[in-house]
Coordinates of C-alpha atoms and ligand atoms in Angstrom, one line a residue:
M1 CA 101.6 96.8 81.9
D2 CA 99.6 95.7 79.0
S3 CA 99.6 97.5 75.6
I4 CA 95.9 98.5 75.5
T5 CA 95.9 102.3 75.2
S6 CA 93.3 105.1 75.8
V7 CA 92.7 105.1 79.5
H8 CA 90.9 108.2 80.5
V9 CA 90.9 108.9 84.2
V10 CA 88.6 111.5 85.8
L11 CA 90.0 113.0 89.1
F12 CA 87.7 114.9 91.4
P13 CA 89.6 116.2 94.5
F14 CA 87.8 117.7 97.5
M15 CA 88.2 121.4 97.8
S16 CA 90.9 121.6 100.5
K17 CA 94.7 121.8 100.0
G18 CA 95.5 118.7 102.0
H19 CA 93.1 116.7 99.7
T20 CA 93.8 118.4 96.4
I21 CA 97.6 118.3 96.4
P22 CA 98.0 114.5 96.7
I23 CA 95.4 114.0 93.9
L24 CA 97.5 116.3 91.7
H25 CA 100.6 114.3 92.4
L26 CA 98.5 111.2 91.4
A27 CA 97.6 112.9 88.1
R28 CA 101.4 113.3 87.5
L29 CA 102.0 109.7 88.2
L30 CA 99.2 108.5 85.9
L31 CA 100.6 110.6 83.1
L32 CA 104.0 109.0 83.4
R33 CA 102.3 105.9 81.9
T34 CA 101.6 105.6 78.2
G35 CA 98.1 105.8 76.9
I36 CA 96.6 107.6 79.9
T37 CA 94.8 111.0 79.8
V38 CA 93.4 112.8 82.8
T39 CA 90.5 115.2 83.4
I40 CA 90.4 117.0 86.7
F41 CA 87.1 118.4 88.0
T42 CA 87.2 121.4 90.3
T43 CA 85.5 124.8 90.9
H44 CA 86.3 128.2 89.4
A45 CA 88.2 129.5 92.4
N46 CA 90.3 126.4 92.9
S47 CA 91.2 126.1 89.2
P48 CA 94.2 128.6 89.2
F49 CA 96.0 126.6 92.0
I50 CA 95.5 123.4 90.1
R51 CA 96.6 124.8 86.7
Q52 CA 99.7 126.4 88.2
F53 CA 100.6 123.2 90.1
L54 CA 100.4 121.1 86.9
G55 CA 101.6 123.9 84.6
D56 CA 104.6 121.9 83.3
I57 CA 102.4 119.0 82.0
Q58 CA 101.7 118.7 78.3
Q59 CA 98.3 120.3 77.7
S60 CA 97.1 117.5 75.4
L61 CA 97.2 115.0 78.2
I62 CA 95.3 116.8 80.9
S63 CA 92.3 119.0 81.0
V64 CA 90.6 120.9 83.9
I65 CA 86.8 121.3 84.0
E66 CA 85.5 124.0 86.2
L67 CA 82.1 123.7 87.9
E68 CA 80.1 126.3 89.7
F69 CA 80.5 126.1 93.5
P70 CA 77.0 126.4 95.0
S71 CA 76.2 130.0 96.1
N72 CA 73.7 131.3 98.6
I73 CA 74.4 128.6 101.2
P74 CA 73.2 130.4 104.4
E75 CA 76.0 129.2 106.7
L76 CA 78.9 129.9 104.2
P77 CA 80.5 133.2 103.4
P78 CA 80.2 134.0 99.7
G79 CA 83.2 133.2 97.5
V80 CA 84.7 130.5 99.8
E81 CA 85.4 127.4 97.7
S82 CA 88.2 125.8 99.7
T83 CA 88.3 124.8 103.4
D84 CA 91.4 126.8 104.1
H85 CA 89.4 130.0 103.5
L86 CA 86.6 129.0 105.8
P87 CA 86.5 131.4 108.8
S88 CA 86.1 128.3 111.1
M89 CA 86.4 124.6 110.6
S90 CA 83.0 124.3 112.4
L91 CA 81.6 125.1 108.9
F92 CA 83.2 122.0 107.4
I93 CA 79.9 120.0 107.3
P94 CA 77.8 122.8 105.6
F95 CA 80.7 123.2 103.2
A96 CA 81.0 119.5 102.4
N97 CA 77.2 119.2 102.1
A98 CA 77.1 122.1 99.7
T99 CA 79.2 120.2 97.2
K100 CA 76.2 117.8 96.7
L101 CA 74.5 120.6 94.8
M102 CA 77.2 120.2 92.1
Q103 CA 75.9 116.7 91.2
P104 CA 73.7 117.7 88.2
D105 CA 76.5 119.8 86.6
F106 CA 79.0 117.1 87.2
E107 CA 76.8 114.5 85.6
R108 CA 76.1 116.7 82.6
S109 CA 79.9 117.1 82.0
L110 CA 80.5 113.4 82.7
N111 CA 77.9 112.5 80.0
S112 CA 79.5 114.7 77.5
L113 CA 82.9 113.2 78.2
S114 CA 81.4 109.8 77.9
T115 CA 80.0 110.5 74.4
S116 CA 83.3 112.0 73.3
G117 CA 85.4 109.0 73.8
G118 CA 84.5 107.7 77.3
V119 CA 85.8 107.7 80.8
S120 CA 87.6 104.6 82.1
C121 CA 87.3 105.4 85.8
I122 CA 86.6 108.2 88.3
I123 CA 88.9 108.7 91.3
S124 CA 87.1 111.1 93.6
D125 CA 87.5 112.2 97.2
G126 CA 85.7 110.2 99.9
F127 CA 84.1 113.5 101.1
L128 CA 82.4 113.7 97.7
G129 CA 80.4 110.6 98.4
W130 CA 77.6 111.7 95.9
T131 CA 80.0 111.1 93.0
Q132 CA 79.5 107.4 93.6
Q133 CA 75.9 107.8 92.4
S134 CA 77.0 109.7 89.3
A135 CA 79.6 107.1 88.5
H136 CA 77.1 104.3 89.0
K137 CA 74.5 105.9 86.7
S138 CA 77.1 106.2 84.0
G139 CA 78.4 102.7 84.5
I140 CA 81.9 103.9 85.3
P141 CA 84.0 102.4 88.2
R142 CA 84.6 104.8 91.0
L143 CA 87.7 104.7 93.2
V144 CA 87.8 106.6 96.5
F145 CA 90.6 108.8 97.8
Y146 CA 90.5 110.0 101.4
G147 CA 94.1 111.2 101.8
I148 CA 94.5 109.3 105.0
N149 CA 96.7 106.2 105.7
N150 CA 95.8 102.6 106.2
Y151 CA 96.6 102.6 109.8
A152 CA 94.0 105.3 110.7
M153 CA 91.5 103.8 108.3
T154 CA 91.8 100.3 109.7
I155 CA 92.0 101.2 113.4
T156 CA 89.0 103.5 113.1
K157 CA 86.9 100.8 111.4
V158 CA 87.9 98.1 114.0
L159 CA 87.1 100.5 116.9
A160 CA 83.7 101.1 115.4
M161 CA 82.9 97.4 115.6
D162 CA 84.7 96.5 118.8
R163 CA 82.5 97.6 121.7
S164 CA 85.0 96.7 124.5
H165 CA 86.0 100.3 125.0
V166 CA 82.4 101.5 125.7
G167 CA 82.3 103.3 129.1
L168 CA 86.1 104.0 129.3
G169 CA 87.3 107.5 130.2
P170 CA 88.8 109.6 127.3
D171 CA 92.4 109.0 128.4
E172 CA 92.1 105.5 129.7
P173 CA 94.4 103.2 127.7
F174 CA 92.9 100.1 126.0
I175 CA 94.0 97.7 123.3
L176 CA 92.1 96.2 120.3
S177 CA 92.4 92.4 120.5
D178 CA 93.6 92.1 116.8
F179 CA 96.4 94.7 117.5
P180 CA 97.6 93.8 121.0
W181 CA 100.9 95.7 120.6
M182 CA 99.2 99.1 120.2
K183 CA 98.0 101.2 123.2
L184 CA 95.1 103.6 122.3
T185 CA 92.7 106.0 124.1
L186 CA 89.3 107.2 123.0
N187 CA 90.9 110.7 122.7
D188 CA 92.9 109.3 119.7
F189 CA 89.6 109.3 117.7
L190 CA 87.1 111.9 116.7
P191 CA 83.8 111.7 118.7
V192 CA 82.0 110.4 115.6
F193 CA 84.2 107.4 115.5
N194 CA 84.7 106.6 119.2
G195 CA 81.0 106.2 120.0
S196 CA 80.5 109.4 121.9
E197 CA 78.7 111.2 119.0
T198 CA 76.0 108.9 117.5
E199 CA 73.7 111.5 115.8
G200 CA 73.8 114.9 114.2
P201 CA 75.1 116.3 110.9
H202 CA 78.7 115.1 111.3
F203 CA 77.6 111.6 112.1
E204 CA 75.2 111.6 109.1
F205 CA 77.9 112.8 106.8
V206 CA 80.2 110.0 107.9
M207 CA 77.5 107.4 107.4
E208 CA 76.6 108.7 104.0
T209 CA 80.2 108.9 102.7
S210 CA 81.0 105.4 104.2
I211 CA 78.1 103.8 102.4
A212 CA 79.2 105.5 99.2
T213 CA 82.7 104.2 99.8
A214 CA 81.5 100.6 100.4
K215 CA 79.6 100.7 97.0
S216 CA 82.7 101.9 95.2
Q217 CA 85.3 99.7 93.4
G218 CA 88.4 100.5 95.4
L219 CA 90.4 102.8 97.7
V220 CA 93.5 104.6 96.5
V221 CA 95.7 105.1 99.5
N222 CA 98.6 107.6 99.8
S223 CA 101.0 105.3 101.6
F224 CA 103.2 102.4 100.9
Y225 CA 102.9 98.7 101.6
E226 CA 106.2 98.2 103.5
Y227 CA 105.3 100.5 106.3
E228 CA 101.7 99.5 106.7
S229 CA 101.6 95.9 105.6
A230 CA 99.9 94.6 108.9
Y231 CA 97.1 97.2 108.5
L232 CA 96.7 96.9 104.8
D233 CA 96.6 93.1 104.8
Y234 CA 94.1 93.2 107.7
Y235 CA 91.9 95.8 105.9
N236 CA 91.8 93.9 102.7
R237 CA 90.9 90.7 104.5
E238 CA 88.1 92.2 106.6
F239 CA 86.7 95.1 104.7
I240 CA 85.6 96.4 101.3
P241 CA 86.4 97.9 98.8
K242 CA 90.0 96.8 98.2
A243 CA 92.6 99.3 99.3
W244 CA 95.6 100.0 97.0
C245 CA 98.8 101.7 98.4
V246 CA 100.3 103.9 95.7
G247 CA 102.3 106.5 97.6
P248 CA 104.0 108.5 99.0
L249 CA 102.4 110.6 96.3
C250 CA 104.6 113.6 97.2
L251 CA 107.5 111.8 95.5
A252 CA 105.9 112.4 92.2
E253 CA 106.7 116.1 92.5
V254 CA 109.1 117.3 89.8
Q255 CA 112.5 118.6 91.0
K256 CA 111.2 122.2 90.5
F257 CA 113.7 123.5 93.0
D258 CA 116.7 122.7 90.9
R259 CA 115.6 125.1 88.1
P260 CA 117.3 128.5 87.9
R261 CA 115.0 131.1 89.5
E262 CA 114.7 133.7 92.2
K263 CA 114.7 131.9 95.5
P264 CA 111.8 132.7 97.9
D265 CA 112.9 134.7 101.0
S266 CA 112.4 131.7 103.3
I267 CA 114.8 129.6 101.3
K268 CA 117.4 132.4 101.3
W269 CA 117.0 132.6 105.1
L270 CA 117.6 128.8 105.3
D271 CA 120.7 129.2 103.1
Q272 CA 122.0 131.8 105.6
K273 CA 121.4 129.4 108.5
L274 CA 123.2 126.7 106.7
A275 CA 126.2 129.0 106.1
E276 CA 126.2 129.8 109.9
G277 CA 126.2 126.0 110.6
R278 CA 122.8 126.2 112.4
S279 CA 120.2 123.4 112.4
V280 CA 116.7 124.7 111.8
L281 CA 113.4 123.4 113.2
Y282 CA 110.6 123.8 110.6
V283 CA 107.2 124.6 112.3
A284 CA 103.9 124.3 110.5
F285 CA 100.4 123.0 111.1
G286 CA 99.0 122.5 107.6
S287 CA 96.4 124.5 105.7
Q288 CA 93.4 124.5 108.2
A289 CA 94.5 124.0 111.8
E290 CA 92.9 126.4 114.3
I291 CA 95.0 127.4 117.2
T292 CA 93.7 129.5 120.2
E293 CA 95.5 132.7 121.1
E294 CA 96.4 131.2 124.5
Q295 CA 98.0 128.1 122.8
L296 CA 99.8 130.2 120.3
R297 CA 101.4 132.1 123.1
E298 CA 102.7 128.9 124.7
M299 CA 104.1 127.8 121.4
A300 CA 105.9 131.1 120.9
V301 CA 107.4 131.1 124.5
G302 CA 108.5 127.5 124.1
L303 CA 110.2 128.1 120.8
E304 CA 111.8 131.3 122.2
R305 CA 113.2 129.5 125.3
S306 CA 114.4 126.4 123.3
E307 CA 117.1 128.6 121.8
V308 CA 116.8 126.6 118.6
S309 CA 116.7 128.2 115.2
F310 CA 113.2 127.9 113.6
L311 CA 111.2 128.8 110.6
W312 CA 107.5 129.0 111.5
V313 CA 104.9 129.1 108.7
V314 CA 101.7 130.2 110.3
R315 CA 98.3 131.5 109.2
S316 CA 97.4 133.2 112.5
K317 CA 98.0 136.9 113.0
G318 CA 98.4 139.0 116.1
E319 CA 100.7 140.5 118.6
V320 CA 102.0 137.2 120.0
L321 CA 103.8 136.5 116.7
E322 CA 105.0 140.1 116.3
E323 CA 106.5 140.0 119.8
L324 CA 108.2 136.7 119.1
E325 CA 109.7 137.9 115.8
E326 CA 111.2 140.9 117.7
K327 CA 112.7 138.7 120.4
V328 CA 114.2 136.0 118.2
K329 CA 115.5 138.3 115.3
G330 CA 118.2 136.4 113.4
R331 CA 117.4 133.1 115.1
G332 CA 113.8 132.6 114.1
L333 CA 111.7 133.5 111.1
V334 CA 107.8 133.7 111.0
V335 CA 106.3 133.4 107.5
R336 CA 102.7 134.1 106.9
E337 CA 102.3 133.3 103.2
W338 CA 102.0 130.0 101.3
V339 CA 105.3 128.3 101.0
N340 CA 106.5 125.3 99.1
Q341 CA 106.7 123.0 102.1
V342 CA 108.6 120.2 100.3
E343 CA 111.3 122.6 99.3
I344 CA 111.7 123.7 102.9
L345 CA 111.8 120.2 104.2
R346 CA 114.4 119.3 101.5
H347 CA 116.7 122.1 102.6
E348 CA 120.0 120.9 104.1
S349 CA 119.6 123.1 107.2
V350 CA 116.2 121.7 108.2
H351 CA 116.7 118.9 110.9
G352 CA 113.3 118.7 112.5
F353 CA 109.6 119.4 111.8
M354 CA 107.1 120.4 114.4
S355 CA 104.0 119.3 112.7
H356 CA 100.2 118.8 113.3
C357 CA 100.7 115.4 111.5
G358 CA 98.4 116.0 108.6
W359 CA 99.1 112.9 106.6
N360 CA 100.7 114.9 103.7
S361 CA 103.0 116.7 106.0
A362 CA 104.0 113.5 107.8
L363 CA 104.8 111.8 104.5
E364 CA 106.7 114.8 103.1
S365 CA 108.8 114.8 106.2
I366 CA 109.5 111.1 106.1
C367 CA 110.4 111.3 102.4
E368 CA 112.9 114.1 103.1
S369 CA 114.3 112.1 106.1
V370 CA 113.3 114.9 108.6
P371 CA 112.3 113.7 112.0
I372 CA 108.9 114.8 113.3
L373 CA 107.8 116.5 116.5
A374 CA 104.1 115.4 116.4
W375 CA 101.5 117.8 117.7
P376 CA 98.2 116.7 116.3
M377 CA 95.2 119.1 116.4
M378 CA 92.2 117.5 114.7
A379 CA 90.8 114.9 112.2
D380 CA 93.0 111.8 111.7
Q381 CA 96.1 113.6 113.1
H382 CA 96.1 111.9 116.5
L383 CA 96.2 108.5 114.9
N384 CA 98.9 109.7 112.5
A385 CA 100.9 110.9 115.5
R386 CA 100.6 107.4 117.0
L387 CA 101.8 105.9 113.7
V388 CA 104.7 108.3 113.4
A389 CA 105.9 108.1 117.1
D390 CA 104.8 104.7 118.4
E391 CA 104.8 102.5 115.3
L392 CA 107.3 103.9 112.9
G393 CA 109.6 105.6 115.4
V394 CA 110.3 108.5 113.1
G395 CA 109.1 111.2 115.5
L396 CA 108.6 112.3 119.1
R397 CA 105.3 113.2 120.5
I398 CA 104.0 116.4 122.2
L399 CA 101.4 115.5 124.9
A400 CA 99.1 117.9 126.7
S401 CA 100.1 119.2 130.1
N402 CA 97.8 116.7 131.8
G403 CA 99.3 113.8 129.8
S404 CA 96.4 113.5 127.4
V405 CA 96.8 113.2 123.6
R406 CA 94.5 116.2 123.3
G407 CA 94.4 119.5 125.1
F408 CA 96.4 122.5 126.2
V409 CA 100.2 122.3 126.0
G410 CA 102.4 124.5 128.3
S411 CA 105.5 126.3 127.0
E412 CA 107.8 124.2 129.2
I413 CA 106.7 121.0 127.3
V414 CA 107.2 122.8 124.0
E415 CA 110.7 123.9 125.0
K416 CA 111.7 120.4 126.4
M417 CA 110.5 118.5 123.4
V418 CA 112.0 120.9 120.8
K419 CA 115.4 120.5 122.6
E420 CA 114.9 116.7 122.7
L421 CA 114.2 116.4 119.0
M422 CA 117.0 118.8 117.9
E423 CA 119.7 117.9 120.4
G424 CA 118.7 115.0 122.6
E425 CA 119.3 111.2 122.5
K426 CA 115.7 110.4 121.6
G427 CA 116.0 112.9 118.7
E428 CA 119.2 111.0 117.5
D429 CA 117.2 107.8 117.5
V430 CA 114.3 109.0 115.5
R431 CA 116.7 110.8 113.1
R432 CA 118.3 107.5 112.3
K433 CA 115.0 105.7 111.8
V434 CA 113.5 108.5 109.6
K435 CA 116.5 108.1 107.2
E436 CA 115.7 104.4 106.8
A437 CA 112.0 105.2 106.4
G438 CA 112.8 107.8 103.7
E439 CA 114.9 105.3 101.8
A440 CA 112.1 102.7 101.9
A441 CA 109.6 105.3 100.7
R442 CA 111.7 106.2 97.7
K443 CA 112.2 102.6 96.9
A444 CA 108.5 101.9 96.9
M445 CA 108.0 104.7 94.3
E446 CA 110.7 103.5 91.9
E447 CA 109.6 101.7 88.7
S448 CA 110.1 98.3 90.3
G449 CA 108.8 99.4 93.7
S450 CA 105.7 98.2 95.4
S451 CA 103.7 101.4 94.9
W452 CA 104.6 101.8 91.3
R453 CA 103.6 98.2 90.6
T454 CA 100.4 98.6 92.6
L455 CA 99.3 101.6 90.6
D456 CA 99.9 99.7 87.3
Q457 CA 97.9 96.8 88.6
L458 CA 95.1 99.1 89.8
I459 CA 94.8 100.7 86.4
N460 CA 94.8 97.3 84.7
E461 CA 92.3 95.7 86.9
T462 CA 89.9 98.6 87.4
C463 CA 90.2 101.2 84.6
R464 CA 91.1 98.9 81.6
R465 CA 88.4 96.4 82.2
K466 CA 85.4 96.7 79.9
D467 CA 83.0 94.6 82.0
H468 CA 82.6 96.7 85.1
Ligands
UPG501 O1 102.2 127.0 103.1 C1 101.9 125.9 102.9 C2 101.0 125.1 103.6 C3 100.7 123.8 103.2 N1 101.4 123.3 102.2 C4 101.1 121.9 101.7 O2 99.7 121.6 102.0 C5 99.5 120.3 102.3 C6 98.8 120.2 103.7 O3 98.4 118.9 103.9 P1 98.5 118.2 105.4 O4 99.8 118.3 105.9 O5 97.9 116.8 105.2 O6 97.6 119.1 106.3 P2 96.0 119.6 106.2 O7 95.9 120.7 105.2 O8 95.6 119.9 107.6 O9 95.3 118.3 105.6 C7 94.0 117.7 105.8 O10 94.0 116.6 105.0 C8 94.9 115.5 105.3 C9 94.8 114.4 104.3 O11 93.5 113.9 104.3 C10 94.6 115.0 106.7 O12 95.6 114.1 107.1 C11 94.6 116.2 107.7 O13 94.3 115.8 109.0 C12 93.6 117.3 107.2 O14 93.6 118.4 108.1 C13 100.9 119.6 102.3 O15 101.1 119.0 101.1 C14 101.8 120.8 102.5 O16 103.1 120.6 101.9 C15 102.3 124.0 101.4 O17 102.9 123.5 100.5 N2 102.5 125.3 101.8

């Protein structure tokens, strides 16, 4: 790293937990380097979460600027400033489009930062495509962060250009000629990416944000080279802007859990299971998954019949969960509040994670060497599940009752796959592989590791240059 000091990085995360948390980890990593200061843009309601998350960081190195989240958007309930508080994810597009109204405020603040010492680069979420215009007007390089991995990004882009799949059924297997080892189906992709949705608000949003990404100076990717080299190399050969793997960002988390403090109830419960010599399956589907009542019931029955100990963090309410709690008292725990997921995954008693495969959850599990039972629900999660189960071999896969990667899953499948992960031979195999994967991830984030070096290089090439 060169000796030039005073790099000022502006971070602007999208207002959803799965997008904000990794950017906050990135802030921590940037501040481990000398001469870097960070400003984070957010909205009033999201600010307390951010301030608390980074509360241990020296105040002179980091500041948080709060903008007004647009009010009076007809489709949005007042006061909702984060996607996990939306009553339905069908409001995602109005929510994401509402952020565009923040552009004038953002530019005013950016200008005042520029006059008081300057901004070296902006790292903003891909969903905040409009920040590219703001950066361009101010002559500041913009780097994009989507929160997804290279595999999903590359395969989706290749699919969009390769028309050989047109006319196939949603579950009919096909291969992309540049990746012949990989079996895919159209159901692995969102309709806006697989050619079945070619107009409408979601399609327009994807087009707008993709154009803004292409005009930006780089992509910051929460992954590491050793696990995605084929896809990263391909991406950087065929597409722009250049992608830089600087993760897994969750490894930047301080060892908060070692400090003396009152342990949360969920951790005390895990301590108890450890003392009883029981292995626990952790069950969670991220911050915004929507699960139907009917599906929730099958999950509950499957977990009950598996006879495995489990800790289920769930946002849904209702009698299904109350009944389950009653039936599995002592063996299973249902938690409805926000937990520290990394702390749970790190607990010695946790030997499996039934997960929707949001990319943060998948990475957190890999880094803690916990094998995954992949049950994707939406967004990039189906591709993440392919990566986890088919490519990396660090997890098993739950498929729908009709064999599709999408759709209703019966309780007998849940029961069978939970037992397989926790006690079966296939579970043994993925357990061994996830240990190796965890070690490789930790190595990538050490000071001599690939991700650490890549972040240094990215700062030097993009943020320290004066001629952008
Ligand atoms: O009680 C909770 C619930 C969640 N988390 C954390 O919240 C994050 C959730 O992120 P993720 O697992 O990626 O799930 P989503 O919230 O669903 O993430 C969205 O963003 C991801 C990154 O772009 C995508 O991969 C997902 O598909 C998309 O749904 C993780 O860091 C979890 O550790 C907690 O700490 N406590």
